[in-house]
Amino acid sequence: MRPKILLVDDNKDLCEDFKLWFEEYDITCAPSAEEALALLSRPNDLDLVIMDVNMPGMGGLAALETINASTPGTRVIIMTGFSTKDTAIRALRGKASGYIEKPFSLKDMRTAIEKELAGRGTEDSIGH
């Protein structure tokens, strides 16, 4: 059975491309943090969440806090095109299991996904 990944990003093109780039995974897309939280609040068998920081409405870091409070143990990779030291620190403090900068290389994203799915990620595994 293919691992299930929830990609949370308001960029529809990225979502469609992501499905093509990572065909070995079952990718579900959510265009907003609010929609992602609604999906996560229902019974699901998601293995990993990949979430953008900057989205309309609730941002990815606020959603990360909510996910940790409501469904602890959910693995979340935070990605951002506007990386700053503050963003990285907030992701780390928010217990993101990974952090990747956009634009990302497919190799780096694949490595981050495989690491999280293998369960080798740690709370402080921030890399790019």
PDB file of N, CA and C in Angstrom, residues 33-88:
ATOM      1  N   ALA A  33      -4.728  25.751   5.294  1.00  0.00           N
ATOM      2  CA  ALA A  33      -4.500  25.112   6.589  1.00  0.00           C
ATOM      3  C   ALA A  33      -5.827  24.680   7.200  1.00  0.00           C
ATOM      4  N   GLU A  34      -6.856  25.501   7.024  1.00  0.00           N
ATOM      5  CA  GLU A  34      -8.167  25.169   7.599  1.00  0.00           C
ATOM      6  C   GLU A  34      -8.697  23.863   7.020  1.00  0.00           C
ATOM      7  N   GLU A  35      -8.555  23.679   5.707  1.00  0.00           N
ATOM      8  CA  GLU A  35      -9.020  22.444   5.079  1.00  0.00           C
ATOM      9  C   GLU A  35      -8.186  21.247   5.555  1.00  0.00           C
ATOM     10  N   ALA A  36      -6.881  21.463   5.705  1.00  0.00           N
ATOM     11  CA  ALA A  36      -6.011  20.389   6.196  1.00  0.00           C
ATOM     12  C   ALA A  36      -6.420  19.964   7.606  1.00  0.00           C
ATOM     13  N   LEU A  37      -6.697  20.944   8.461  1.00  0.00           N
ATOM     14  CA  LEU A  37      -7.101  20.626   9.840  1.00  0.00           C
ATOM     15  C   LEU A  37      -8.429  19.874   9.855  1.00  0.00           C
ATOM     16  N   ALA A  38      -9.334  20.233   8.945  1.00  0.00           N
ATOM     17  CA  ALA A  38     -10.610  19.518   8.856  1.00  0.00           C
ATOM     18  C   ALA A  38     -10.372  18.065   8.450  1.00  0.00           C
ATOM     19  N   LEU A  39      -9.480  17.843   7.493  1.00  0.00           N
ATOM     20  CA  LEU A  39      -9.147  16.472   7.067  1.00  0.00           C
ATOM     21  C   LEU A  39      -8.516  15.684   8.213  1.00  0.00           C
ATOM     22  N   LEU A  40      -7.609  16.333   8.930  1.00  0.00           N
ATOM     23  CA  LEU A  40      -6.903  15.659  10.022  1.00  0.00           C
ATOM     24  C   LEU A  40      -7.803  15.394  11.223  1.00  0.00           C
ATOM     25  N   SER A  41      -8.889  16.146  11.352  1.00  0.00           N
ATOM     26  CA  SER A  41      -9.781  15.960  12.497  1.00  0.00           C
ATOM     27  C   SER A  41     -10.668  14.728  12.331  1.00  0.00           C
ATOM     28  N   ARG A  42     -10.784  14.250  11.100  1.00  0.00           N
ATOM     29  CA  ARG A  42     -11.565  13.038  10.844  1.00  0.00           C
ATOM     30  C   ARG A  42     -10.624  11.838  10.867  1.00  0.00           C
ATOM     31  N   PRO A  43     -11.164  10.642  11.069  1.00  0.00           N
ATOM     32  CA  PRO A  43     -10.294   9.458  11.005  1.00  0.00           C
ATOM     33  C   PRO A  43      -9.594   9.417   9.647  1.00  0.00           C
ATOM     34  N   ASN A  44      -8.303   9.201   9.676  1.00  0.00           N
ATOM     35  CA  ASN A  44      -7.539   9.152   8.433  1.00  0.00           C
ATOM     36  C   ASN A  44      -6.336   8.240   8.622  1.00  0.00           C
ATOM     37  N   ASP A  45      -5.729   7.882   7.523  1.00  0.00           N
ATOM     38  CA  ASP A  45      -4.526   7.052   7.594  1.00  0.00           C
ATOM     39  C   ASP A  45      -3.364   7.755   6.908  1.00  0.00           C
ATOM     40  N   LEU A  46      -3.288   9.073   7.111  1.00  0.00           N
ATOM     41  CA  LEU A  46      -2.197   9.855   6.536  1.00  0.00           C
ATOM     42  C   LEU A  46      -0.887   9.523   7.240  1.00  0.00           C
ATOM     43  N   ASP A  47       0.168   9.399   6.451  1.00  0.00           N
ATOM     44  CA  ASP A  47       1.481   9.081   7.004  1.00  0.00           C
ATOM     45  C   ASP A  47       2.337  10.317   7.223  1.00  0.00           C
ATOM     46  N   LEU A  48       2.028  11.398   6.483  1.00  0.00           N
ATOM     47  CA  LEU A  48       2.894  12.573   6.522  1.00  0.00           C
ATOM     48  C   LEU A  48       2.121  13.791   6.023  1.00  0.00           C
ATOM     49  N   VAL A  49       2.405  14.945   6.626  1.00  0.00           N
ATOM     50  CA  VAL A  49       1.846  16.219   6.166  1.00  0.00           C
ATOM     51  C   VAL A  49       3.012  17.094   5.719  1.00  0.00           C
ATOM     52  N   ILE A  50       2.882  17.684   4.530  1.00  0.00           N
ATOM     53  CA  ILE A  50       3.870  18.648   4.044  1.00  0.00           C
ATOM     54  C   ILE A  50       3.118  19.963   3.905  1.00  0.00           C
ATOM     55  N   MET A  51       3.534  20.985   4.668  1.00  0.00           N
ATOM     56  CA  MET A  51       2.752  22.209   4.757  1.00  0.00           C
ATOM     57  C   MET A  51       3.566  23.451   4.472  1.00  0.00           C
ATOM     58  N   ASP A  52       2.996  24.300   3.613  1.00  0.00           N
ATOM     59  CA  ASP A  52       3.599  25.592   3.316  1.00  0.00           C
ATOM     60  C   ASP A  52       3.380  26.526   4.505  1.00  0.00           C
ATOM     61  N   VAL A  53       4.268  27.480   4.689  1.00  0.00           N
ATOM     62  CA  VAL A  53       4.138  28.443   5.779  1.00  0.00           C
ATOM     63  C   VAL A  53       3.159  29.554   5.406  1.00  0.00           C
ATOM     64  N   ASN A  54       3.344  30.146   4.221  1.00  0.00           N
ATOM     65  CA  ASN A  54       2.545  31.311   3.831  1.00  0.00           C
ATOM     66  C   ASN A  54       1.355  30.915   2.968  1.00  0.00           C
ATOM     67  N   MET A  55       0.164  31.026   3.560  1.00  0.00           N
ATOM     68  CA  MET A  55      -1.079  30.746   2.851  1.00  0.00           C
ATOM     69  C   MET A  55      -2.114  31.759   3.311  1.00  0.00           C
ATOM     70  N   PRO A  56      -3.130  32.007   2.476  1.00  0.00           N
ATOM     71  CA  PRO A  56      -4.217  32.881   2.932  1.00  0.00           C
ATOM     72  C   PRO A  56      -4.897  32.257   4.148  1.00  0.00           C
ATOM     73  N   GLY A  57      -5.402  33.091   5.039  1.00  0.00           N
ATOM     74  CA  GLY A  57      -6.030  32.557   6.254  1.00  0.00           C
ATOM     75  C   GLY A  57      -4.955  32.113   7.233  1.00  0.00           C
ATOM     76  N   MET A  58      -5.165  30.987   7.845  1.00  0.00           N
ATOM     77  CA  MET A  58      -4.209  30.462   8.829  1.00  0.00           C
ATOM     78  C   MET A  58      -2.913  30.043   8.136  1.00  0.00           C
ATOM     79  N   GLY A  59      -1.800  30.435   8.714  1.00  0.00           N
ATOM     80  CA  GLY A  59      -0.499  30.057   8.168  1.00  0.00           C
ATOM     81  C   GLY A  59      -0.085  28.668   8.630  1.00  0.00           C
ATOM     82  N   GLY A  60       0.943  28.150   7.985  1.00  0.00           N
ATOM     83  CA  GLY A  60       1.416  26.803   8.279  1.00  0.00           C
ATOM     84  C   GLY A  60       1.947  26.608   9.692  1.00  0.00           C
ATOM     85  N   LEU A  61       2.593  27.638  10.253  1.00  0.00           N
ATOM     86  CA  LEU A  61       3.146  27.476  11.599  1.00  0.00           C
ATOM     87  C   LEU A  61       2.037  27.444  12.650  1.00  0.00           C
ATOM     88  N   ALA A  62       0.984  28.246  12.455  1.00  0.00           N
ATOM     89  CA  ALA A  62      -0.162  28.200  13.375  1.00  0.00           C
ATOM     90  C   ALA A  62      -0.861  26.850  13.254  1.00  0.00           C
ATOM     91  N   ALA A  63      -0.988  26.354  12.024  1.00  0.00           N
ATOM     92  CA  ALA A  63      -1.615  25.047  11.813  1.00  0.00           C
ATOM     93  C   ALA A  63      -0.786  23.945  12.460  1.00  0.00           C
ATOM     94  N   LEU A  64       0.541  24.071  12.400  1.00  0.00           N
ATOM     95  CA  LEU A  64       1.427  23.090  13.028  1.00  0.00           C
ATOM     96  C   LEU A  64       1.143  22.986  14.525  1.00  0.00           C
ATOM     97  N   GLU A  65       0.971  24.136  15.185  1.00  0.00           N
ATOM     98  CA  GLU A  65       0.650  24.134  16.621  1.00  0.00           C
ATOM     99  C   GLU A  65      -0.666  23.410  16.887  1.00  0.00           C
ATOM    100  N   THR A  66      -1.667  23.677  16.040  1.00  0.00           N
ATOM    101  CA  THR A  66      -2.971  23.035  16.202  1.00  0.00           C
ATOM    102  C   THR A  66      -2.865  21.529  15.984  1.00  0.00           C
ATOM    103  N   ILE A  67      -2.113  21.111  14.979  1.00  0.00           N
ATOM    104  CA  ILE A  67      -1.933  19.684  14.694  1.00  0.00           C
ATOM    105  C   ILE A  67      -1.267  18.993  15.874  1.00  0.00           C
ATOM    106  N   ASN A  68      -0.231  19.620  16.422  1.00  0.00           N
ATOM    107  CA  ASN A  68       0.467  19.014  17.563  1.00  0.00           C
ATOM    108  C   ASN A  68      -0.441  18.886  18.781  1.00  0.00           C
ATOM    109  N   ALA A  69      -1.348  19.843  18.950  1.00  0.00           N
ATOM    110  CA  ALA A  69      -2.265  19.803  20.092  1.00  0.00           C
ATOM    111  C   ALA A  69      -3.367  18.764  19.881  1.00  0.00           C
ATOM    112  N   SER A  70      -3.875  18.664  18.644  1.00  0.00           N
ATOM    113  CA  SER A  70      -5.022  17.789  18.399  1.00  0.00           C
ATOM    114  C   SER A  70      -4.637  16.374  17.982  1.00  0.00           C
ATOM    115  N   THR A  71      -3.569  16.223  17.245  1.00  0.00           N
ATOM    116  CA  THR A  71      -3.133  14.893  16.808  1.00  0.00           C
ATOM    117  C   THR A  71      -1.625  14.763  16.991  1.00  0.00           C
ATOM    118  N   PRO A  72      -1.179  14.651  18.258  1.00  0.00           N
ATOM    119  CA  PRO A  72       0.254  14.547  18.519  1.00  0.00           C
ATOM    120  C   PRO A  72       0.847  13.336  17.801  1.00  0.00           C
ATOM    121  N   GLY A  73       2.080  13.478  17.378  1.00  0.00           N
ATOM    122  CA  GLY A  73       2.736  12.372  16.696  1.00  0.00           C
ATOM    123  C   GLY A  73       2.609  12.451  15.183  1.00  0.00           C
ATOM    124  N   THR A  74       1.773  13.367  14.689  1.00  0.00           N
ATOM    125  CA  THR A  74       1.653  13.549  13.242  1.00  0.00           C
ATOM    126  C   THR A  74       2.947  14.155  12.725  1.00  0.00           C
ATOM    127  N   ARG A  75       3.527  13.533  11.732  1.00  0.00           N
ATOM    128  CA  ARG A  75       4.774  14.039  11.159  1.00  0.00           C
ATOM    129  C   ARG A  75       4.451  15.151  10.168  1.00  0.00           C
ATOM    130  N   VAL A  76       5.095  16.308  10.360  1.00  0.00           N
ATOM    131  CA  VAL A  76       4.841  17.474   9.510  1.00  0.00           C
ATOM    132  C   VAL A  76       6.165  18.048   9.024  1.00  0.00           C
ATOM    133  N   ILE A  77       6.301  18.139   7.709  1.00  0.00           N
ATOM    134  CA  ILE A  77       7.432  18.844   7.111  1.00  0.00           C
ATOM    135  C   ILE A  77       6.924  20.236   6.751  1.00  0.00           C
ATOM    136  N   ILE A  78       7.599  21.248   7.265  1.00  0.00           N
ATOM    137  CA  ILE A  78       7.259  22.636   6.946  1.00  0.00           C
ATOM    138  C   ILE A  78       8.097  23.054   5.748  1.00  0.00           C
ATOM    139  N   MET A  79       7.461  23.706   4.763  1.00  0.00           N
ATOM    140  CA  MET A  79       8.224  24.223   3.628  1.00  0.00           C
ATOM    141  C   MET A  79       7.870  25.690   3.434  1.00  0.00           C
ATOM    142  N   THR A  80       8.858  26.441   2.989  1.00  0.00           N
ATOM    143  CA  THR A  80       8.625  27.871   2.796  1.00  0.00           C
ATOM    144  C   THR A  80       9.516  28.427   1.704  1.00  0.00           C
ATOM    145  N   GLY A  81       8.978  29.392   0.995  1.00  0.00           N
ATOM    146  CA  GLY A  81       9.758  30.130   0.013  1.00  0.00           C
ATOM    147  C   GLY A  81      10.316  31.414   0.599  1.00  0.00           C
ATOM    148  N   PHE A  82       9.972  31.665   1.869  1.00  0.00           N
ATOM    149  CA  PHE A  82      10.396  32.895   2.544  1.00  0.00           C
ATOM    150  C   PHE A  82      11.129  32.542   3.830  1.00  0.00           C
ATOM    151  N   SER A  83      12.182  31.741   3.682  1.00  0.00           N
ATOM    152  CA  SER A  83      12.873  31.233   4.858  1.00  0.00           C
ATOM    153  C   SER A  83      13.671  32.319   5.565  1.00  0.00           C
ATOM    154  N   THR A  84      13.478  32.373   6.861  1.00  0.00           N
ATOM    155  CA  THR A  84      14.293  33.233   7.711  1.00  0.00           C
ATOM    156  C   THR A  84      14.693  32.393   8.914  1.00  0.00           C
ATOM    157  N   LYS A  85      15.646  32.886   9.654  1.00  0.00           N
ATOM    158  CA  LYS A  85      16.054  32.170  10.857  1.00  0.00           C
ATOM    159  C   LYS A  85      14.865  32.058  11.815  1.00  0.00           C
ATOM    160  N   ASP A  86      14.056  33.114  11.912  1.00  0.00           N
ATOM    161  CA  ASP A  86      12.890  33.106  12.786  1.00  0.00           C
ATOM    162  C   ASP A  86      11.891  32.019  12.380  1.00  0.00           C
ATOM    163  N   THR A  87      11.654  31.884  11.069  1.00  0.00           N
ATOM    164  CA  THR A  87      10.736  30.857  10.585  1.00  0.00           C
ATOM    165  C   THR A  87      11.253  29.469  10.940  1.00  0.00           C
ATOM    166  N   ALA A  88      12.543  29.247  10.736  1.00  0.00           N
ATOM    167  CA  ALA A  88      13.130  27.948  11.056  1.00  0.00           C
ATOM    168  C   ALA A  88      13.020  27.652  12.553  1.00  0.00           C
TER     169      ALA A  88
END
